[in-house]
Structures are given as structure tokens and as C-alpha cells.
């Protein structure tokens, strides 16, 4: 192309490094110290033995290097690991390009599994739709089909079951699915028999890839992270309720003071709610529209602030936080903002506050 300032230039849409292909070029390449563990003398012995197959053997059959005097099996594996770490991402990207996996996605996959990535994908392409890679089950399923995997392959059925759980979590808010419903859904979605879906589910729960728990006499299936989060949250709530809050004085007096200041008469249930919030470490306030939730909330906040306590208001969404600010006249934040959430380099959420 012709640049207006710099004249003729070479414009490339993509490029790749070409590895040496002749024995002489491979010897020159390895003798340069490009691969840690192989110097000029070792390079000569290896290339003399394996010629143009040298690089392929280093990458895929490192145990054959131990046939050469002076190279132990341990050293052979170390050399192979070093070589694969240098060129593995290139091989991985070339392999995935044919399935329309982007370069950025290939890098994420490489960061996750390193030199083992390509072998893992060839063995089980459904690892692509696992946590942290953000590749959908549908795409992984299409890639697997191109690779020749059948519909009743156990890797596919297992991945499909996990996909159903994630789909219901993100789209319906369900932290678990009853076992019988999950088996039926998997059978229909994946077009496999219920017996195969049941067997895959038993494998997954047996290996703790999924969690089985009996709830009110019904077998429920959880994703591990969601089961851990829900169990942890329930445990924390139980702990909060078991602790005796510090004595904070006469609640009735504070309610009367709030009524005088706001020129309002609280209903009996509102007083009960305010008292519960005053005396307990945890309180859930519910009620339909117009039942006085906002009035009760403002009273609770007012009493806390009169006691010198710091009050933080949080909601699950930005819209809910904005509405809370409007009805209370105080700043409200999303839970994520309150806990100062940020993303790691692996696109995983991390909280600055616990």
C-alpha cells in the first residue's frame, strides 16, 4: 500500500512464524539456543538421528529423545515442555481457526490449560463451554460435531446437563433443578435417552462435578459454585440470627420520637417491623404496594442514624438503587459497587470488601 506520509509499505492481515523444515535449518535453529536444554552439541546428535522429523518428535514423542546418549527421560520431557510452551499457542490457534474460534478466545484457552490445551480439546471439545472461557454449549457442540463426536457421546451429555443448569441459573434465577426435571430436560435438549441422561448425571454427582442434595424429600441438583454460595449464605444468616445484638435502649421511645419528628402514626405491623430491625441482626421486610414499606424503612434508617450508626443502602440493580435513593433521600449503591467489585485479568469477579 502507499502511505500518504511514508510511501510504500507492506500491509498484512495476518502472519505466522514458519518453523524450519530442512535438517540443516533445524540444526541451525536448535544450535542457536532457541530451545532451553539443547545446545549445539546436543542439537547435532538429535538432528543426526531424527533429521527432518526432529521438531515433531520433540513436540509429540519426547521419550524418543532419551534414545540419544546424554539425554535422560527427564531431560527429554523438560525439552519437550519448553518447546511446546513456546509454540503450543501457535498450534492451538491453527487448530481452532478451522472452527471459527477467535484469536482472543484461543489465548484465553491457552492461559487456562497451557501446553495441555490442544490435547484436552482433541480428547473432549466440550471443555470449551466450561466456566471461565465464555464459549457457549451450542458452539462447543457444533465444534464437536465437526470433529466427529456423536450425539450420545458421554462428554456431550455431561456438558449438556451442566449447560441446562447454567441456563436456568442465568435466565431464571434457579440455583438448582429437581433431578427428574433435569433428566427430562437433558433427554429432550440433547435428543438422547433418559437412561443415558440419568447415567451421566450419576457420574457427575459421583465425581462432585454437580452436587446432589435432598430438599424436602426431593433430589435437587446444583452447580458446585451455586451450592457452595447458597450454603455459605444460609450459614451466615443462621449465624447472624444466633448472635445476641448489643442492647440499644428503649425501642418504643425511639419509635415515639420518630413519630413526633415525622408527624406520623405508625401502624402495629410497622412498629413490629421497626422493633425487629432494632432488636435483631437480620430482618426481612415484605409487603405489597401501598402497605407502608418505604415509611417503615425510613423510620428504621432514622433510628439507626440517631443512635450514631453508619447506614449503607444497597440494591441488586442500578434501577433499584436509584429508586431506593429517591424514596429515602440517601445514597444507595448496587451490591457490586458497595463491595467494590472489579474484574481480574482472567475476567473473573473479585471483591475488595468481604
mmCIF file of C-alpha atoms in Angstrom:
data_model
loop_
_atom_site.group_PDB
_atom_site.id
_atom_site.type_symbol
_atom_site.label_atom_id
_atom_site.label_comp_id
_atom_site.label_asym_id
_atom_site.label_seq_id
_atom_site.Cartn_x
_atom_site.Cartn_y
_atom_site.Cartn_z
ATOM 1 C CA UNK A 1 0.000 0.000 0.000
ATOM 2 C CA UNK A 2 1.026 3.633 -0.340
ATOM 3 C CA UNK A 3 1.037 5.655 2.884
ATOM 4 C CA UNK A 4 0.487 9.421 2.418
ATOM 5 C CA UNK A 5 3.495 10.237 4.635
ATOM 6 C CA UNK A 6 5.774 7.213 4.494
ATOM 7 C CA UNK A 7 5.311 5.932 0.934
ATOM 8 C CA UNK A 8 5.153 2.255 0.032
ATOM 9 C CA UNK A 9 4.523 -0.141 2.916
ATOM 10 C CA UNK A 10 3.670 -3.775 3.410
ATOM 11 C CA UNK A 11 0.186 -4.269 4.876
ATOM 12 C CA UNK A 12 -0.582 -7.665 6.433
ATOM 13 C CA UNK A 13 -3.909 -9.021 7.596
ATOM 14 C CA UNK A 14 -2.269 -11.881 9.484
ATOM 15 C CA UNK A 15 1.038 -13.703 9.753
ATOM 16 C CA UNK A 16 2.544 -16.799 11.265
ATOM 17 C CA UNK A 17 6.081 -17.896 12.015
ATOM 18 C CA UNK A 18 7.342 -20.640 9.757
ATOM 19 C CA UNK A 19 9.387 -23.287 11.533
ATOM 20 C CA UNK A 20 12.483 -24.685 9.777
ATOM 21 C CA UNK A 21 11.743 -27.714 7.624
ATOM 22 C CA UNK A 22 15.119 -28.985 6.384
ATOM 23 C CA UNK A 23 17.612 -30.838 8.577
ATOM 24 C CA UNK A 24 20.221 -28.099 8.089
ATOM 25 C CA UNK A 25 17.747 -25.367 9.051
ATOM 26 C CA UNK A 26 16.555 -27.327 12.097
ATOM 27 C CA UNK A 27 20.155 -27.846 13.231
ATOM 28 C CA UNK A 28 20.882 -24.133 12.869
ATOM 29 C CA UNK A 29 17.687 -23.284 14.764
ATOM 30 C CA UNK A 30 18.332 -25.643 17.697
ATOM 31 C CA UNK A 31 22.048 -24.792 17.859
ATOM 32 C CA UNK A 32 21.126 -21.147 18.436
ATOM 33 C CA UNK A 33 19.793 -21.964 21.912
ATOM 34 C CA UNK A 34 16.186 -21.286 20.895
ATOM 35 C CA UNK A 35 15.016 -24.255 22.986
ATOM 36 C CA UNK A 36 16.287 -24.331 26.546
ATOM 37 C CA UNK A 37 18.166 -27.556 27.300
ATOM 38 C CA UNK A 38 19.545 -28.072 23.790
ATOM 39 C CA UNK A 39 22.962 -26.681 22.903
ATOM 40 C CA UNK A 40 24.994 -27.049 19.672
ATOM 41 C CA UNK A 41 26.442 -30.492 20.526
ATOM 42 C CA UNK A 42 23.096 -31.941 21.616
ATOM 43 C CA UNK A 43 21.369 -30.372 18.611
ATOM 44 C CA UNK A 44 23.826 -32.101 16.276
ATOM 45 C CA UNK A 45 23.216 -35.524 17.845
ATOM 46 C CA UNK A 46 19.428 -35.096 17.765
ATOM 47 C CA UNK A 47 19.235 -33.859 14.169
ATOM 48 C CA UNK A 48 21.694 -36.534 13.005
ATOM 49 C CA UNK A 49 19.358 -39.150 14.489
ATOM 50 C CA UNK A 50 15.931 -37.753 13.526
ATOM 51 C CA UNK A 51 16.635 -35.373 10.597
ATOM 52 C CA UNK A 52 13.510 -33.538 9.367
ATOM 53 C CA UNK A 53 11.332 -35.276 11.985
ATOM 54 C CA UNK A 54 13.272 -33.705 14.859
ATOM 55 C CA UNK A 55 10.804 -30.946 15.812
ATOM 56 C CA UNK A 56 7.806 -33.248 15.541
ATOM 57 C CA UNK A 57 9.493 -35.759 17.846
ATOM 58 C CA UNK A 58 10.436 -33.066 20.365
ATOM 59 C CA UNK A 59 6.808 -31.932 20.470
ATOM 60 C CA UNK A 60 4.891 -35.217 20.280
ATOM 61 C CA UNK A 61 7.259 -38.091 21.143
ATOM 62 C CA UNK A 62 9.807 -36.671 23.601
ATOM 63 C CA UNK A 63 10.560 -40.105 25.084
ATOM 64 C CA UNK A 64 12.416 -40.953 21.853
ATOM 65 C CA UNK A 65 14.978 -38.251 22.631
ATOM 66 C CA UNK A 66 16.131 -40.454 25.511
ATOM 67 C CA UNK A 67 17.439 -42.902 22.895
ATOM 68 C CA UNK A 68 20.317 -40.471 22.368
ATOM 69 C CA UNK A 69 23.335 -40.720 24.640
ATOM 70 C CA UNK A 70 23.426 -37.917 27.204
ATOM 71 C CA UNK A 71 19.691 -37.244 27.222
ATOM 72 C CA UNK A 72 17.757 -38.707 30.145
ATOM 73 C CA UNK A 73 13.997 -39.274 30.020
ATOM 74 C CA UNK A 74 13.534 -36.424 32.495
ATOM 75 C CA UNK A 75 15.575 -34.040 30.344
ATOM 76 C CA UNK A 76 13.711 -35.168 27.215
ATOM 77 C CA UNK A 77 10.373 -34.269 28.827
ATOM 78 C CA UNK A 78 11.725 -30.911 30.021
ATOM 79 C CA UNK A 79 12.935 -30.066 26.494
ATOM 80 C CA UNK A 80 9.544 -31.032 25.059
ATOM 81 C CA UNK A 81 7.696 -28.941 27.645
ATOM 82 C CA UNK A 82 9.882 -25.917 26.854
ATOM 83 C CA UNK A 83 9.359 -26.323 23.108
ATOM 84 C CA UNK A 84 5.607 -26.807 23.455
ATOM 85 C CA UNK A 85 5.286 -23.775 25.728
ATOM 86 C CA UNK A 86 6.931 -21.661 23.030
ATOM 87 C CA UNK A 87 4.907 -22.947 20.099
ATOM 88 C CA UNK A 88 1.860 -24.556 21.659
ATOM 89 C CA UNK A 89 -0.308 -21.446 21.446
ATOM 90 C CA UNK A 90 0.512 -21.255 17.723
ATOM 91 C CA UNK A 91 -0.572 -24.858 17.186
ATOM 92 C CA UNK A 92 -3.673 -24.288 19.297
ATOM 93 C CA UNK A 93 -4.710 -21.218 17.297
ATOM 94 C CA UNK A 94 -4.149 -23.015 13.997
ATOM 95 C CA UNK A 95 -6.277 -25.933 15.197
ATOM 96 C CA UNK A 96 -9.111 -23.709 16.446
ATOM 97 C CA UNK A 97 -9.176 -21.386 13.432
ATOM 98 C CA UNK A 98 -10.899 -24.058 11.379
ATOM 99 C CA UNK A 99 -13.783 -23.958 13.879
ATOM 100 C CA UNK A 100 -14.105 -20.137 13.847
ATOM 101 C CA UNK A 101 -12.667 -19.709 17.339
ATOM 102 C CA UNK A 102 -11.188 -16.212 17.572
ATOM 103 C CA UNK A 103 -7.599 -15.412 18.482
ATOM 104 C CA UNK A 104 -8.688 -13.813 21.759
ATOM 105 C CA UNK A 105 -10.650 -16.940 22.689
ATOM 106 C CA UNK A 106 -7.663 -19.132 21.808
ATOM 107 C CA UNK A 107 -5.442 -17.067 24.105
ATOM 108 C CA UNK A 108 -7.953 -17.483 26.956
ATOM 109 C CA UNK A 109 -7.928 -21.240 26.374
ATOM 110 C CA UNK A 110 -4.112 -21.280 26.343
ATOM 111 C CA UNK A 111 -3.945 -19.289 29.580
ATOM 112 C CA UNK A 112 -6.315 -21.783 31.181
ATOM 113 C CA UNK A 113 -4.555 -25.031 30.250
ATOM 114 C CA UNK A 114 -1.201 -24.089 28.707
ATOM 115 C CA UNK A 115 0.657 -26.823 26.845
ATOM 116 C CA UNK A 116 -2.102 -29.329 27.621
ATOM 117 C CA UNK A 117 -4.815 -27.281 25.896
ATOM 118 C CA UNK A 118 -4.651 -28.868 22.460
ATOM 119 C CA UNK A 119 -4.596 -32.420 23.793
ATOM 120 C CA UNK A 120 -7.547 -31.659 26.079
ATOM 121 C CA UNK A 121 -9.618 -30.186 23.244
ATOM 122 C CA UNK A 122 -8.939 -33.117 20.941
ATOM 123 C CA UNK A 123 -9.969 -35.506 23.701
ATOM 124 C CA UNK A 124 -13.013 -33.527 24.852
ATOM 125 C CA UNK A 125 -14.055 -30.365 22.950
ATOM 126 C CA UNK A 126 -16.839 -29.779 25.481
ATOM 127 C CA UNK A 127 -14.325 -28.369 27.970
ATOM 128 C CA UNK A 128 -14.713 -25.200 25.872
ATOM 129 C CA UNK A 129 -18.084 -24.453 27.466
ATOM 130 C CA UNK A 130 -16.738 -24.785 30.993
ATOM 131 C CA UNK A 131 -16.534 -21.913 33.449
ATOM 132 C CA UNK A 132 -14.201 -19.059 32.657
ATOM 133 C CA UNK A 133 -13.953 -19.433 28.872
ATOM 134 C CA UNK A 134 -17.399 -17.979 27.999
ATOM 135 C CA UNK A 135 -17.886 -20.184 24.962
ATOM 136 C CA UNK A 136 -21.467 -21.401 24.663
ATOM 137 C CA UNK A 137 -22.527 -25.022 24.719
ATOM 138 C CA UNK A 138 -24.049 -24.564 21.266
ATOM 139 C CA UNK A 139 -20.682 -23.540 19.786
ATOM 140 C CA UNK A 140 -18.800 -26.313 21.579
ATOM 141 C CA UNK A 141 -21.435 -28.775 20.361
ATOM 142 C CA UNK A 142 -21.011 -27.599 16.756
ATOM 143 C CA UNK A 143 -17.215 -27.928 17.015
ATOM 144 C CA UNK A 144 -17.554 -31.418 18.484
ATOM 145 C CA UNK A 145 -19.919 -32.432 15.667
ATOM 146 C CA UNK A 146 -17.353 -31.282 13.091
ATOM 147 C CA UNK A 147 -14.738 -33.342 14.916
ATOM 148 C CA UNK A 148 -16.949 -36.419 14.569
ATOM 149 C CA UNK A 149 -18.474 -36.701 18.043
ATOM 150 C CA UNK A 150 -21.845 -38.495 18.152
ATOM 151 C CA UNK A 151 -24.964 -37.185 19.888
ATOM 152 C CA UNK A 152 -24.835 -39.901 22.533
ATOM 153 C CA UNK A 153 -21.180 -39.272 23.444
ATOM 154 C CA UNK A 154 -20.916 -39.133 27.222
ATOM 155 C CA UNK A 155 -18.790 -35.960 27.130
ATOM 156 C CA UNK A 156 -21.650 -34.276 25.241
ATOM 157 C CA UNK A 157 -24.363 -35.468 27.608
ATOM 158 C CA UNK A 158 -22.398 -34.399 30.685
ATOM 159 C CA UNK A 159 -21.697 -30.954 29.221
ATOM 160 C CA UNK A 160 -25.323 -30.584 28.155
ATOM 161 C CA UNK A 161 -26.578 -31.243 31.676
ATOM 162 C CA UNK A 162 -24.242 -28.592 33.107
ATOM 163 C CA UNK A 163 -25.396 -26.214 30.339
ATOM 164 C CA UNK A 164 -29.052 -26.661 31.353
ATOM 165 C CA UNK A 165 -28.203 -25.815 34.961
ATOM 166 C CA UNK A 166 -26.268 -22.689 33.919
ATOM 167 C CA UNK A 167 -29.037 -21.604 31.537
ATOM 168 C CA UNK A 168 -31.674 -21.884 34.272
ATOM 169 C CA UNK A 169 -29.411 -20.053 36.696
ATOM 170 C CA UNK A 170 -28.704 -17.056 34.455
ATOM 171 C CA UNK A 171 -32.100 -16.853 32.767
ATOM 172 C CA UNK A 172 -34.444 -17.989 35.516
ATOM 173 C CA UNK A 173 -32.539 -17.435 38.748
ATOM 174 C CA UNK A 174 -32.803 -21.114 39.735
ATOM 175 C CA UNK A 175 -29.910 -22.292 41.879
ATOM 176 C CA UNK A 176 -30.944 -25.938 41.457
ATOM 177 C CA UNK A 177 -33.196 -28.168 39.364
ATOM 178 C CA UNK A 178 -35.062 -31.247 40.674
ATOM 179 C CA UNK A 179 -33.357 -34.379 39.368
ATOM 180 C CA UNK A 180 -36.333 -35.775 37.471
ATOM 181 C CA UNK A 181 -36.891 -32.468 35.669
ATOM 182 C CA UNK A 182 -33.211 -32.207 34.797
ATOM 183 C CA UNK A 183 -33.138 -35.718 33.311
ATOM 184 C CA UNK A 184 -36.218 -34.957 31.204
ATOM 185 C CA UNK A 185 -34.828 -31.606 30.015
ATOM 186 C CA UNK A 186 -31.461 -33.162 29.107
ATOM 187 C CA UNK A 187 -33.100 -36.001 27.203
ATOM 188 C CA UNK A 188 -35.199 -33.563 25.164
ATOM 189 C CA UNK A 189 -32.469 -30.975 24.512
ATOM 190 C CA UNK A 190 -29.741 -33.455 23.618
ATOM 191 C CA UNK A 191 -32.023 -35.963 21.878
ATOM 192 C CA UNK A 192 -30.742 -38.885 23.911
ATOM 193 C CA UNK A 193 -32.473 -41.497 26.050
ATOM 194 C CA UNK A 194 -33.489 -40.734 29.616
ATOM 195 C CA UNK A 195 -31.393 -43.696 30.763
ATOM 196 C CA UNK A 196 -28.239 -42.151 29.251
ATOM 197 C CA UNK A 197 -29.010 -38.759 30.788
ATOM 198 C CA UNK A 198 -29.582 -40.432 34.161
ATOM 199 C CA UNK A 199 -26.278 -42.311 33.918
ATOM 200 C CA UNK A 200 -24.386 -39.126 33.000
ATOM 201 C CA UNK A 201 -25.976 -37.321 35.922
ATOM 202 C CA UNK A 202 -24.983 -40.088 38.314
ATOM 203 C CA UNK A 203 -21.402 -39.838 37.050
ATOM 204 C CA UNK A 204 -21.354 -36.067 37.523
ATOM 205 C CA UNK A 205 -22.721 -36.191 41.064
ATOM 206 C CA UNK A 206 -20.466 -39.116 41.949
ATOM 207 C CA UNK A 207 -17.426 -37.101 40.843
ATOM 208 C CA UNK A 208 -18.757 -33.961 42.599
ATOM 209 C CA UNK A 209 -18.896 -32.116 39.286
ATOM 210 C CA UNK A 210 -22.506 -31.464 40.300
ATOM 211 C CA UNK A 211 -23.968 -31.552 43.802
ATOM 212 C CA UNK A 212 -26.908 -33.742 44.798
ATOM 213 C CA UNK A 213 -28.890 -32.707 47.861
ATOM 214 C CA UNK A 214 -32.261 -33.863 49.131
ATOM 215 C CA UNK A 215 -34.578 -30.917 49.843
ATOM 216 C CA UNK A 216 -37.926 -31.696 51.451
ATOM 217 C CA UNK A 217 -37.782 -35.250 50.185
ATOM 218 C CA UNK A 218 -36.883 -34.235 46.626
ATOM 219 C CA UNK A 219 -33.497 -34.803 44.985
ATOM 220 C CA UNK A 220 -32.073 -31.475 43.799
ATOM 221 C CA UNK A 221 -29.058 -30.908 41.525
ATOM 222 C CA UNK A 222 -26.785 -27.875 41.968
ATOM 223 C CA UNK A 223 -23.755 -26.475 40.185
ATOM 224 C CA UNK A 224 -20.906 -26.625 42.744
ATOM 225 C CA UNK A 225 -20.329 -22.865 42.959
ATOM 226 C CA UNK A 226 -24.021 -22.129 43.443
ATOM 227 C CA UNK A 227 -24.393 -24.848 46.074
ATOM 228 C CA UNK A 228 -21.356 -23.513 47.907
ATOM 229 C CA UNK A 229 -22.647 -19.918 47.712
ATOM 230 C CA UNK A 230 -26.153 -20.801 48.879
ATOM 231 C CA UNK A 231 -24.882 -22.999 51.710
ATOM 232 C CA UNK A 232 -22.466 -20.275 52.789
ATOM 233 C CA UNK A 233 -25.158 -17.571 52.683
ATOM 234 C CA UNK A 234 -27.577 -19.714 54.692
ATOM 235 C CA UNK A 235 -24.875 -20.433 57.259
ATOM 236 C CA UNK A 236 -24.058 -16.741 57.614
ATOM 237 C CA UNK A 237 -27.723 -15.850 58.049
ATOM 238 C CA UNK A 238 -28.112 -18.542 60.731
ATOM 239 C CA UNK A 239 -25.040 -17.207 62.493
ATOM 240 C CA UNK A 240 -26.354 -13.629 62.409
ATOM 241 C CA UNK A 241 -29.669 -14.747 63.894
ATOM 242 C CA UNK A 242 -27.960 -16.781 66.640
ATOM 243 C CA UNK A 243 -25.953 -13.821 67.939
ATOM 244 C CA UNK A 244 -27.436 -11.565 70.601
ATOM 245 C CA UNK A 245 -27.367 -7.950 69.337
ATOM 246 C CA UNK A 246 -25.971 -5.289 71.663
ATOM 247 C CA UNK A 247 -28.506 -3.524 73.861
ATOM 248 C CA UNK A 248 -29.611 -0.334 72.154
ATOM 249 C CA UNK A 249 -32.003 1.116 74.686
ATOM 250 C CA UNK A 250 -35.752 1.673 74.635
ATOM 251 C CA UNK A 251 -37.128 0.949 71.166
ATOM 252 C CA UNK A 252 -40.633 2.205 71.982
ATOM 253 C CA UNK A 253 -39.183 5.565 72.975
ATOM 254 C CA UNK A 254 -37.273 5.858 69.721
ATOM 255 C CA UNK A 255 -40.397 4.970 67.719
ATOM 256 C CA UNK A 256 -42.381 7.697 69.532
ATOM 257 C CA UNK A 257 -39.591 10.189 68.810
ATOM 258 C CA UNK A 258 -39.660 9.242 65.131
ATOM 259 C CA UNK A 259 -43.450 9.648 65.046
ATOM 260 C CA UNK A 260 -43.158 13.111 66.560
ATOM 261 C CA UNK A 261 -40.441 14.193 64.149
ATOM 262 C CA UNK A 262 -42.181 12.873 61.028
ATOM 263 C CA UNK A 263 -45.675 13.724 62.346
ATOM 264 C CA UNK A 264 -46.917 10.238 61.612
ATOM 265 C CA UNK A 265 -48.597 7.380 63.473
ATOM 266 C CA UNK A 266 -47.094 4.005 62.639
ATOM 267 C CA UNK A 267 -49.411 1.018 62.279
ATOM 268 C CA UNK A 268 -48.964 -2.004 64.532
ATOM 269 C CA UNK A 269 -47.168 -4.097 61.883
ATOM 270 C CA UNK A 270 -44.883 -1.174 61.053
ATOM 271 C CA UNK A 271 -43.938 -0.887 64.717
ATOM 272 C CA UNK A 272 -43.276 -4.624 64.835
ATOM 273 C CA UNK A 273 -41.008 -4.346 61.803
ATOM 274 C CA UNK A 274 -39.094 -1.380 63.270
ATOM 275 C CA UNK A 275 -38.695 -3.241 66.576
ATOM 276 C CA UNK A 276 -37.465 -6.382 64.822
ATOM 277 C CA UNK A 277 -34.877 -4.374 62.881
ATOM 278 C CA UNK A 278 -33.876 -2.681 66.128
ATOM 279 C CA UNK A 279 -33.501 -5.871 68.153
ATOM 280 C CA UNK A 280 -32.256 -8.431 65.607
ATOM 281 C CA UNK A 281 -29.182 -8.709 63.433
ATOM 282 C CA UNK A 282 -31.339 -9.519 60.428
ATOM 283 C CA UNK A 283 -34.844 -8.623 59.271
ATOM 284 C CA UNK A 284 -36.752 -9.165 56.035
ATOM 285 C CA UNK A 285 -39.480 -6.637 55.260
ATOM 286 C CA UNK A 286 -42.111 -7.674 52.719
ATOM 287 C CA UNK A 287 -45.468 -6.370 51.583
ATOM 288 C CA UNK A 288 -47.455 -5.395 48.524
ATOM 289 C CA UNK A 289 -47.677 -1.879 47.050
ATOM 290 C CA UNK A 290 -49.006 0.755 49.431
ATOM 291 C CA UNK A 291 -48.523 -1.271 52.598
ATOM 292 C CA UNK A 292 -46.039 1.178 54.098
ATOM 293 C CA UNK A 293 -42.667 -0.446 53.404
ATOM 294 C CA UNK A 294 -40.982 2.838 52.463
ATOM 295 C CA UNK A 295 -42.329 4.617 55.568
ATOM 296 C CA UNK A 296 -41.083 1.759 57.730
ATOM 297 C CA UNK A 297 -37.705 1.745 56.000
ATOM 298 C CA UNK A 298 -37.235 5.466 56.540
ATOM 299 C CA UNK A 299 -38.084 5.057 60.235
ATOM 300 C CA UNK A 300 -35.509 2.273 60.630
ATOM 301 C CA UNK A 301 -32.809 4.354 58.924
ATOM 302 C CA UNK A 302 -33.692 7.422 61.019
ATOM 303 C CA UNK A 303 -33.479 5.477 64.302
ATOM 304 C CA UNK A 304 -30.151 3.899 63.330
ATOM 305 C CA UNK A 305 -28.670 7.290 62.450
ATOM 306 C CA UNK A 306 -29.953 8.847 65.690
ATOM 307 C CA UNK A 307 -28.041 6.100 67.510
ATOM 308 C CA UNK A 308 -24.840 7.156 65.705
ATOM 309 C CA UNK A 309 -24.703 4.062 63.466
ATOM 310 C CA UNK A 310 -23.448 4.180 59.865
ATOM 311 C CA UNK A 311 -26.074 3.055 57.392
ATOM 312 C CA UNK A 312 -25.342 1.665 53.915
ATOM 313 C CA UNK A 313 -28.131 1.155 51.392
ATOM 314 C CA UNK A 314 -27.677 -1.419 48.658
ATOM 315 C CA UNK A 315 -29.822 -2.967 45.930
ATOM 316 C CA UNK A 316 -29.377 -5.696 43.344
ATOM 317 C CA UNK A 317 -29.626 -3.406 40.307
ATOM 318 C CA UNK A 318 -28.834 0.187 39.387
ATOM 319 C CA UNK A 319 -32.522 0.941 38.824
ATOM 320 C CA UNK A 320 -33.459 -0.432 42.249
ATOM 321 C CA UNK A 321 -30.659 1.565 43.870
ATOM 322 C CA UNK A 322 -31.889 4.742 42.164
ATOM 323 C CA UNK A 323 -35.439 4.103 43.383
ATOM 324 C CA UNK A 324 -34.173 3.490 46.916
ATOM 325 C CA UNK A 325 -32.298 6.799 46.831
ATOM 326 C CA UNK A 326 -35.460 8.585 45.673
ATOM 327 C CA UNK A 327 -37.657 7.246 48.492
ATOM 328 C CA UNK A 328 -35.092 7.612 51.293
ATOM 329 C CA UNK A 329 -33.238 10.760 50.243
ATOM 330 C CA UNK A 330 -29.945 8.947 50.874
ATOM 331 C CA UNK A 331 -27.333 7.464 48.576
ATOM 332 C CA UNK A 332 -27.928 3.839 47.624
ATOM 333 C CA UNK A 333 -25.466 1.647 45.736
ATOM 334 C CA UNK A 334 -25.634 -1.632 43.905
ATOM 335 C CA UNK A 335 -24.283 -4.538 45.933
ATOM 336 C CA UNK A 336 -21.400 -4.836 43.465
ATOM 337 C CA UNK A 337 -20.462 -1.187 43.871
ATOM 338 C CA UNK A 338 -20.817 -1.358 47.657
ATOM 339 C CA UNK A 339 -18.428 -4.320 47.793
ATOM 340 C CA UNK A 340 -16.139 -2.634 45.218
ATOM 341 C CA UNK A 341 -16.204 -5.419 42.655
ATOM 342 C CA UNK A 342 -13.597 -5.476 39.905
ATOM 343 C CA UNK A 343 -12.510 -7.982 37.270
ATOM 344 C CA UNK A 344 -9.241 -9.897 37.292
ATOM 345 C CA UNK A 345 -7.099 -10.342 34.174
ATOM 346 C CA UNK A 346 -8.986 -13.634 33.639
ATOM 347 C CA UNK A 347 -12.336 -11.782 33.568
ATOM 348 C CA UNK A 348 -13.359 -13.215 36.924
ATOM 349 C CA UNK A 349 -15.101 -11.020 39.531
ATOM 350 C CA UNK A 350 -13.135 -10.025 42.611
ATOM 351 C CA UNK A 351 -14.444 -8.072 45.601
ATOM 352 C CA UNK A 352 -12.355 -5.533 47.515
ATOM 353 C CA UNK A 353 -14.656 -5.910 50.545
ATOM 354 C CA UNK A 354 -15.999 -9.096 52.068
#
